[in-house]
PDB file of C-alpha atoms in Angstrom:
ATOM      1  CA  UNK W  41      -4.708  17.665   8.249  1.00  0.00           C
ATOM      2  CA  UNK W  42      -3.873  15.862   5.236  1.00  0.00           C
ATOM      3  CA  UNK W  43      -1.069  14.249   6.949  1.00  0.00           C
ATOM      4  CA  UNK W  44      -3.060  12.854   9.600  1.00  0.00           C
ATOM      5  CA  UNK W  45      -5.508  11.332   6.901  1.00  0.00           C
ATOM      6  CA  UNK W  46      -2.908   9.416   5.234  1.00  0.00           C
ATOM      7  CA  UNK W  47      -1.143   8.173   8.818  1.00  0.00           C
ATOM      8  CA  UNK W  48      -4.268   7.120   9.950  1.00  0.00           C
ATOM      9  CA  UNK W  49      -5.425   5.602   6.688  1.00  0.00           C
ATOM     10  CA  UNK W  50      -2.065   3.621   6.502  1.00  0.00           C
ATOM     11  CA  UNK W  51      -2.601   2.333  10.512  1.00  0.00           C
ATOM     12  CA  UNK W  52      -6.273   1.539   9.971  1.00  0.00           C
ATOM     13  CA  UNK W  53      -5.828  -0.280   6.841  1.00  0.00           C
ATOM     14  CA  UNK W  54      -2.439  -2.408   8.291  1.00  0.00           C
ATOM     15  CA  UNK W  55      -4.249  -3.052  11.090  1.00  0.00           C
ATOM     16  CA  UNK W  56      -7.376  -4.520   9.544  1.00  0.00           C
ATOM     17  CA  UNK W  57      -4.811  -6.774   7.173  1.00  0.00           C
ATOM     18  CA  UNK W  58      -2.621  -7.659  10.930  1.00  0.00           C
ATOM     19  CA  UNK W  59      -6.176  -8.790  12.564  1.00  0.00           C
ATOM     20  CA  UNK W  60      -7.747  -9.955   9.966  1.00  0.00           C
ATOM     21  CA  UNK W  61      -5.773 -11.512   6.930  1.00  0.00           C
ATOM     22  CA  UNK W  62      -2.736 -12.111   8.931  1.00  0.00           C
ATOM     23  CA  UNK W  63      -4.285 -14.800  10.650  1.00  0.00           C
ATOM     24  CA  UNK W  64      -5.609 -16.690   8.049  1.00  0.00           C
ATOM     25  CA  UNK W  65      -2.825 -16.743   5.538  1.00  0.00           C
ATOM     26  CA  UNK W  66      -0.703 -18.192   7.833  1.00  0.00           C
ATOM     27  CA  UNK W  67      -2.468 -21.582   7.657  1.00  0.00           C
ATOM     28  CA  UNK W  68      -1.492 -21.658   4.365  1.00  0.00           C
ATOM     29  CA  UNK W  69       1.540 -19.939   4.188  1.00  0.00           C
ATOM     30  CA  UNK W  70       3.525 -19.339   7.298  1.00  0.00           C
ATOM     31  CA  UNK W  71       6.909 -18.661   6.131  1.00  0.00           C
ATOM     32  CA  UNK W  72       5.883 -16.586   3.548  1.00  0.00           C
ATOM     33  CA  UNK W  73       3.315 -14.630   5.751  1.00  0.00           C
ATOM     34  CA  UNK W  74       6.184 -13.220   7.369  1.00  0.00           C
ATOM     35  CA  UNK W  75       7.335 -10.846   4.880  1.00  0.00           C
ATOM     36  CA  UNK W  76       4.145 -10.249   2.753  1.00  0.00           C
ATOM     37  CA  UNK W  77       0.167 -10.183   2.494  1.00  0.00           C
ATOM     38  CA  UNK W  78      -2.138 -12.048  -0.486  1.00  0.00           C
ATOM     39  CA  UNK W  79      -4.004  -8.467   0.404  1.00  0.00           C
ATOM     40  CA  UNK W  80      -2.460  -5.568   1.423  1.00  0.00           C
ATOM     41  CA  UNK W  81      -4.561  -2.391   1.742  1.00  0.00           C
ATOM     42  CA  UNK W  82      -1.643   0.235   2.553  1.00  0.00           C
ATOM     43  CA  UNK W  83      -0.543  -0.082  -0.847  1.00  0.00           C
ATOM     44  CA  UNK W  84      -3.691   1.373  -2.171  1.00  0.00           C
ATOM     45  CA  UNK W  85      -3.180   4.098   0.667  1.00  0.00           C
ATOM     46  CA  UNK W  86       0.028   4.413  -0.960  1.00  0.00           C
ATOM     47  CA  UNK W  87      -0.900   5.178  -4.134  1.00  0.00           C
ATOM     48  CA  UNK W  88      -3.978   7.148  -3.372  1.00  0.00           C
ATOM     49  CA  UNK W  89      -2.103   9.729  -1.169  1.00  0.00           C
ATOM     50  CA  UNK W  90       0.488  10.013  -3.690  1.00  0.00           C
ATOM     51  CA  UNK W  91      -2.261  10.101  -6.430  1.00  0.00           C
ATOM     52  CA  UNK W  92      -3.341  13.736  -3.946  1.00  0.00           C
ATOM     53  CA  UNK W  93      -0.212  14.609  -2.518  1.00  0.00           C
ATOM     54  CA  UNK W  94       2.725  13.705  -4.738  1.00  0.00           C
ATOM     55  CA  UNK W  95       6.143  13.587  -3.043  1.00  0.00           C
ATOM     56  CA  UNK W  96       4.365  15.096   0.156  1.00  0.00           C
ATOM     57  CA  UNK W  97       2.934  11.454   1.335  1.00  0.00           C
ATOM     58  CA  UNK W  98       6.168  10.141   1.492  1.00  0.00           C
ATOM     59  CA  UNK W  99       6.778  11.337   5.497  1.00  0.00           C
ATOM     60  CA  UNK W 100       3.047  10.312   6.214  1.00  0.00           C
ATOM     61  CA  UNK W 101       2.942   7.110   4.979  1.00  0.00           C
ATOM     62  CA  UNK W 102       6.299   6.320   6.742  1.00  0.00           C
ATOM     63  CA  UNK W 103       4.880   7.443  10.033  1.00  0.00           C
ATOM     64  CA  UNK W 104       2.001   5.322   9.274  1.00  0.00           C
ATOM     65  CA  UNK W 105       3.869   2.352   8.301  1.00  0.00           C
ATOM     66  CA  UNK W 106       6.255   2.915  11.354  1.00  0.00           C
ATOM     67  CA  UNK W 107       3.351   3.372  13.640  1.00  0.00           C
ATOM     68  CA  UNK W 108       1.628   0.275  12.373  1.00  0.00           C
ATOM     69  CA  UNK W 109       4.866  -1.774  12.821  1.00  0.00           C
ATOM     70  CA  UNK W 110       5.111  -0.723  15.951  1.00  0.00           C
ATOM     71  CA  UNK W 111       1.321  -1.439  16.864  1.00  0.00           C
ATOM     72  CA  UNK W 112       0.502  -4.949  14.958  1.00  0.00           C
ATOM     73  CA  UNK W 113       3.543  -6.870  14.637  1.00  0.00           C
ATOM     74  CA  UNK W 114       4.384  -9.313  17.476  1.00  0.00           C
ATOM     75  CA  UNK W 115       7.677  -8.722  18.902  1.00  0.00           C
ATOM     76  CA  UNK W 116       9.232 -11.802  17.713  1.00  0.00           C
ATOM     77  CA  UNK W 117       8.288 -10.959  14.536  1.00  0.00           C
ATOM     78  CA  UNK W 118       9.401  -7.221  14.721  1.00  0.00           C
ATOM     79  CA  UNK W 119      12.200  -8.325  16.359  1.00  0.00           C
ATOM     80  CA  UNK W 120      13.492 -10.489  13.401  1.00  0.00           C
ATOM     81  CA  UNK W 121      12.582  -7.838  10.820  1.00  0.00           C
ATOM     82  CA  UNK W 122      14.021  -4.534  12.680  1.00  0.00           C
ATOM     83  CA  UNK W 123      17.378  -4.890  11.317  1.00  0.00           C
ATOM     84  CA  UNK W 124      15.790  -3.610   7.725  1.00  0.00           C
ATOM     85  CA  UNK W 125      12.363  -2.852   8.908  1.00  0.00           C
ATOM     86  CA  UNK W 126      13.772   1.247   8.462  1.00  0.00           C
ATOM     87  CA  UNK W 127      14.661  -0.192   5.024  1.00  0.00           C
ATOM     88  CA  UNK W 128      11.332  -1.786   4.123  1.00  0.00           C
ATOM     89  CA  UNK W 129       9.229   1.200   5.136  1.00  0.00           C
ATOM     90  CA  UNK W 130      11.007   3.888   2.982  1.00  0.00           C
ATOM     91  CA  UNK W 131      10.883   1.717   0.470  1.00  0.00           C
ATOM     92  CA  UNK W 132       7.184   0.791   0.553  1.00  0.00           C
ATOM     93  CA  UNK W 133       6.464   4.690   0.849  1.00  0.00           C
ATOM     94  CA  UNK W 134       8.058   5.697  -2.238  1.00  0.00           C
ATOM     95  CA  UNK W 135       7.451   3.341  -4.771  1.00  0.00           C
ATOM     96  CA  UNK W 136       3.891   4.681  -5.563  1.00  0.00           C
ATOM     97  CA  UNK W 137       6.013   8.102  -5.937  1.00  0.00           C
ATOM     98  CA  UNK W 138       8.461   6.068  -8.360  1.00  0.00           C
ATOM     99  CA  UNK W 139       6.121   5.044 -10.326  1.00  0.00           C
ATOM    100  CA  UNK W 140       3.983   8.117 -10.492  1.00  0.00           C
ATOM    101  CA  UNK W 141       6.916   9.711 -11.788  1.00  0.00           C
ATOM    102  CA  UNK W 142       8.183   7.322 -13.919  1.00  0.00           C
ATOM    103  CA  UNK W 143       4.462   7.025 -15.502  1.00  0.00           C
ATOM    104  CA  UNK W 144       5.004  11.352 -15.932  1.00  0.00           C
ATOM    105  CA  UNK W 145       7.952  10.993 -17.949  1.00  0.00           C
ATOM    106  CA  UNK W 146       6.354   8.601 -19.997  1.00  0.00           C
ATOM    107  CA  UNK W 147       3.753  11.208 -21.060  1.00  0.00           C
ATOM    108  CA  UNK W 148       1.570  10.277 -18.621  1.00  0.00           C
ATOM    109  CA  UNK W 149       0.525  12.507 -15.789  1.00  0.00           C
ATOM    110  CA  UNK W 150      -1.783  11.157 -13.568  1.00  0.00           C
ATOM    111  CA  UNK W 151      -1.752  13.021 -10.771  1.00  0.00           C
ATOM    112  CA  UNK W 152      -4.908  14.522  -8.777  1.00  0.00           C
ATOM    113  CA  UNK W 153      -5.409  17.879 -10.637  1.00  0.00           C
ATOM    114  CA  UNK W 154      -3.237  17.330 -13.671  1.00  0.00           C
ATOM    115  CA  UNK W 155      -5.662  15.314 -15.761  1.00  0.00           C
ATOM    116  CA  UNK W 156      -9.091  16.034 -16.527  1.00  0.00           C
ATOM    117  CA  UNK W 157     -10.644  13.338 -13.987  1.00  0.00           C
ATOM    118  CA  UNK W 158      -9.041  10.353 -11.881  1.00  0.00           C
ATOM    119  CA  UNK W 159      -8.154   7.637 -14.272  1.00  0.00           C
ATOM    120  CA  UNK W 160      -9.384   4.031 -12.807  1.00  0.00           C
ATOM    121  CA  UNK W 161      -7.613   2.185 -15.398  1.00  0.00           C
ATOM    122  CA  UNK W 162      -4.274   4.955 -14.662  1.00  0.00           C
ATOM    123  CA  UNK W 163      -4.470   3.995 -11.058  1.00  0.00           C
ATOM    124  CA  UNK W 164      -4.408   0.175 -11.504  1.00  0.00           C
ATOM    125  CA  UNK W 165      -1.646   0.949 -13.667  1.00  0.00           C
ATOM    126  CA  UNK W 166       0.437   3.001 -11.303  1.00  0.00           C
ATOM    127  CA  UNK W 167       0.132   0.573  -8.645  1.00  0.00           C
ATOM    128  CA  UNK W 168       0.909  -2.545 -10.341  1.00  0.00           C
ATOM    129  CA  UNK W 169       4.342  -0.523 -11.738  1.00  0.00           C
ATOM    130  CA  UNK W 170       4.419   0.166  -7.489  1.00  0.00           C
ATOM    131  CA  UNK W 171       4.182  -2.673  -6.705  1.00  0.00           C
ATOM    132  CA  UNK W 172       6.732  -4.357  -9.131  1.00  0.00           C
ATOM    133  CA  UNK W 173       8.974  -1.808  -7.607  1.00  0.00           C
ATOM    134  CA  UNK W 174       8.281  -2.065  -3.917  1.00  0.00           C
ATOM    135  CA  UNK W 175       8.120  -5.784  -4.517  1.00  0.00           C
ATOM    136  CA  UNK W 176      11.152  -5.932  -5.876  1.00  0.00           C
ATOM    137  CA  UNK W 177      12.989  -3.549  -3.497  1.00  0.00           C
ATOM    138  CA  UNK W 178      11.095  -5.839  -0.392  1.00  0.00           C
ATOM    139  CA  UNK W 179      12.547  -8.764  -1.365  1.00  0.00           C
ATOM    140  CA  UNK W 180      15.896  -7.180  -2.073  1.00  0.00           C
ATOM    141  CA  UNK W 181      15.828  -5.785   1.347  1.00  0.00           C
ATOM    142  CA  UNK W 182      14.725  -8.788   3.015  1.00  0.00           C
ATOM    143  CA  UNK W 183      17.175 -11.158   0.908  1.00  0.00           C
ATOM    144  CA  UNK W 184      19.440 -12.146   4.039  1.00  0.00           C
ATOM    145  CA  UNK W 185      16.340 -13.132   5.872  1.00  0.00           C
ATOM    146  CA  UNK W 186      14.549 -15.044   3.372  1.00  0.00           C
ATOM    147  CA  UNK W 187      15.576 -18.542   2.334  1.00  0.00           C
ATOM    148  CA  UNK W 188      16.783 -18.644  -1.115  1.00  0.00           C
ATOM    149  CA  UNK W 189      14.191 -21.073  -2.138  1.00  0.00           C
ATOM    150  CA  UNK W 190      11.304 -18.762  -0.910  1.00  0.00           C
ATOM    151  CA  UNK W 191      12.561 -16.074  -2.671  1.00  0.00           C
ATOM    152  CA  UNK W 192      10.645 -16.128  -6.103  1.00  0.00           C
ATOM    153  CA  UNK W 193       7.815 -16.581  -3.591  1.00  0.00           C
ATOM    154  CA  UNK W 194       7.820 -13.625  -1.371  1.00  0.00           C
ATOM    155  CA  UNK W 195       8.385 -11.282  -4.614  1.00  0.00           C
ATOM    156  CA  UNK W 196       4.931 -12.680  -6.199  1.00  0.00           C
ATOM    157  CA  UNK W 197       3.366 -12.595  -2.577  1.00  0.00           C
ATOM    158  CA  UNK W 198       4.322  -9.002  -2.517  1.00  0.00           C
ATOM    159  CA  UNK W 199       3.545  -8.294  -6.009  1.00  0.00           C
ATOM    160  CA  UNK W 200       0.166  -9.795  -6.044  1.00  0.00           C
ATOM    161  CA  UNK W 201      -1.075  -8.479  -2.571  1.00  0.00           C
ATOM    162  CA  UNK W 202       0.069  -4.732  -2.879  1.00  0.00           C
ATOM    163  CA  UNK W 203      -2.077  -4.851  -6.586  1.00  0.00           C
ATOM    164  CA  UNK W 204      -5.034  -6.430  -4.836  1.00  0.00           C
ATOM    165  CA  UNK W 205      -4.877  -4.235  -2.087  1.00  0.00           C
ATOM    166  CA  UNK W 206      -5.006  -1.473  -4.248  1.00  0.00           C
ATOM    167  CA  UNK W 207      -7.773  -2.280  -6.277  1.00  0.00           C
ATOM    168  CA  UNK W 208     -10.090  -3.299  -2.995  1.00  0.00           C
ATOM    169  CA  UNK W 209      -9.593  -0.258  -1.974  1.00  0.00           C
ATOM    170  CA  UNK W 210     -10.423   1.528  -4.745  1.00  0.00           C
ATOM    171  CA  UNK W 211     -13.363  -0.587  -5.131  1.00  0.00           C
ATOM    172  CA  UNK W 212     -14.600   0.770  -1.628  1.00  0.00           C
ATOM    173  CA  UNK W 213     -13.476   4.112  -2.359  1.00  0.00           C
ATOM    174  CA  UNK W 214     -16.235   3.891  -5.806  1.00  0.00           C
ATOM    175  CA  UNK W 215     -18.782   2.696  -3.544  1.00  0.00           C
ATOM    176  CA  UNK W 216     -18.068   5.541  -0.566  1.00  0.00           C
ATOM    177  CA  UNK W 217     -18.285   7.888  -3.291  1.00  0.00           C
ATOM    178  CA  UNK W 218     -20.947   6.401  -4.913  1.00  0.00           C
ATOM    179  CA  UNK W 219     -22.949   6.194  -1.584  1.00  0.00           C
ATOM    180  CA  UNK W 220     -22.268   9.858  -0.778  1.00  0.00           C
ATOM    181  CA  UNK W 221     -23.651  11.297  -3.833  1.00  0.00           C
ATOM    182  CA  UNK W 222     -26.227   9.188  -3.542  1.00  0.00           C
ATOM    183  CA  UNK W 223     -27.247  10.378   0.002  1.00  0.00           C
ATOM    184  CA  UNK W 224     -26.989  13.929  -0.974  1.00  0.00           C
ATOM    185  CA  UNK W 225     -29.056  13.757  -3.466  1.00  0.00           C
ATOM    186  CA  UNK W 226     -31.729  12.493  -1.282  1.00  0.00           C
ATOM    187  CA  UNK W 227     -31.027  15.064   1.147  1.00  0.00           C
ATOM    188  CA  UNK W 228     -31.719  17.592  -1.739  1.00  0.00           C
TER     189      UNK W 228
END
């Protein structure tokens, strides 16, 4: 069950950034747009399944970043980027993991169940050192495609929308939760 959570998480959350964001950063940045988002929800997907699952969100957040490939990108667009798109997708699903783990043998465990509560601050942390990673590794992947002189682009474009992604959705995560407790308490 947990599996299908986290696909269709990852597919609802691409989708809403394809339809939606997509769109409207291209006026302003069309090259760039290609390979990155200003706001990227999966990433906070990312690192809030791995936050629960560990190592087992890997395979669902590559079927849900395969599945919303396959859905939301235009075929030109898919068709320029399937050479690596394989590439970009394993990549994207384990850098949370990376850093999670990298974070543990610093000292710091952050995983669901291993502290005492869910560490905000631990969770911006984590996905900023994901995103560092999966930016990097993106625009490593995606070098032979991108111009030289858009590279130092792309990396802060990735960089800057998997962190913002992350923290919207933990913002709407707060007020879900918040909202639930309070509706059960007036149900009480």
């Amino acid at each position: 069950m947990t599996f299908l959570i986290v696909t269709c998480a990852y597919v609802f959350c691409h989708g809403l950034i394809a339809l939606v964001v997509t769109p409207a950063q291209s006026i302003f940045l069309p090259e760039e747009t290609v390979f990155a988002s200003l706001l990227y929800l999966p990433h906070g997907v990312r690192v809030l399944a791995t936050w629960a699952l560990g190592w087992r969100a890997i395979p669902a957040l590559v079927v849900g970043a395969s599945i919303a490939e396959w859905l939301f990108t235009p075929t030109d667009r898919f068709n320029f980027l399937e050479p690596v798109l394989l590439e970009s997708i394993l990549a994207g699903a384990v850098s949370a993991f990376l850093a999670f783990e990298l974070v543990r043998l610093a000292g710091f465990d952050f995983y669901a169940g291993r502290a005492r509560k869910l560490s905000w601050k631990g969770m911006i942390t984590i996905g900023a050192i994901s995103s560092v990673i999966n930016s990097l590794a993106q625009t490593l992947i995606f070098s032979g495609l991108i111009g030289l002189e858009k590279l130092v682009e792309v990396l802060i474009l990735y960089a800057v929308g998997d962190l913002v992604g992350l923290v919207v959705c933990m913002v709407a995560l707060m007020f879900i939760f918040r909202w639930s407790r309070f509706y059960r308490g007036v149900e009480s």
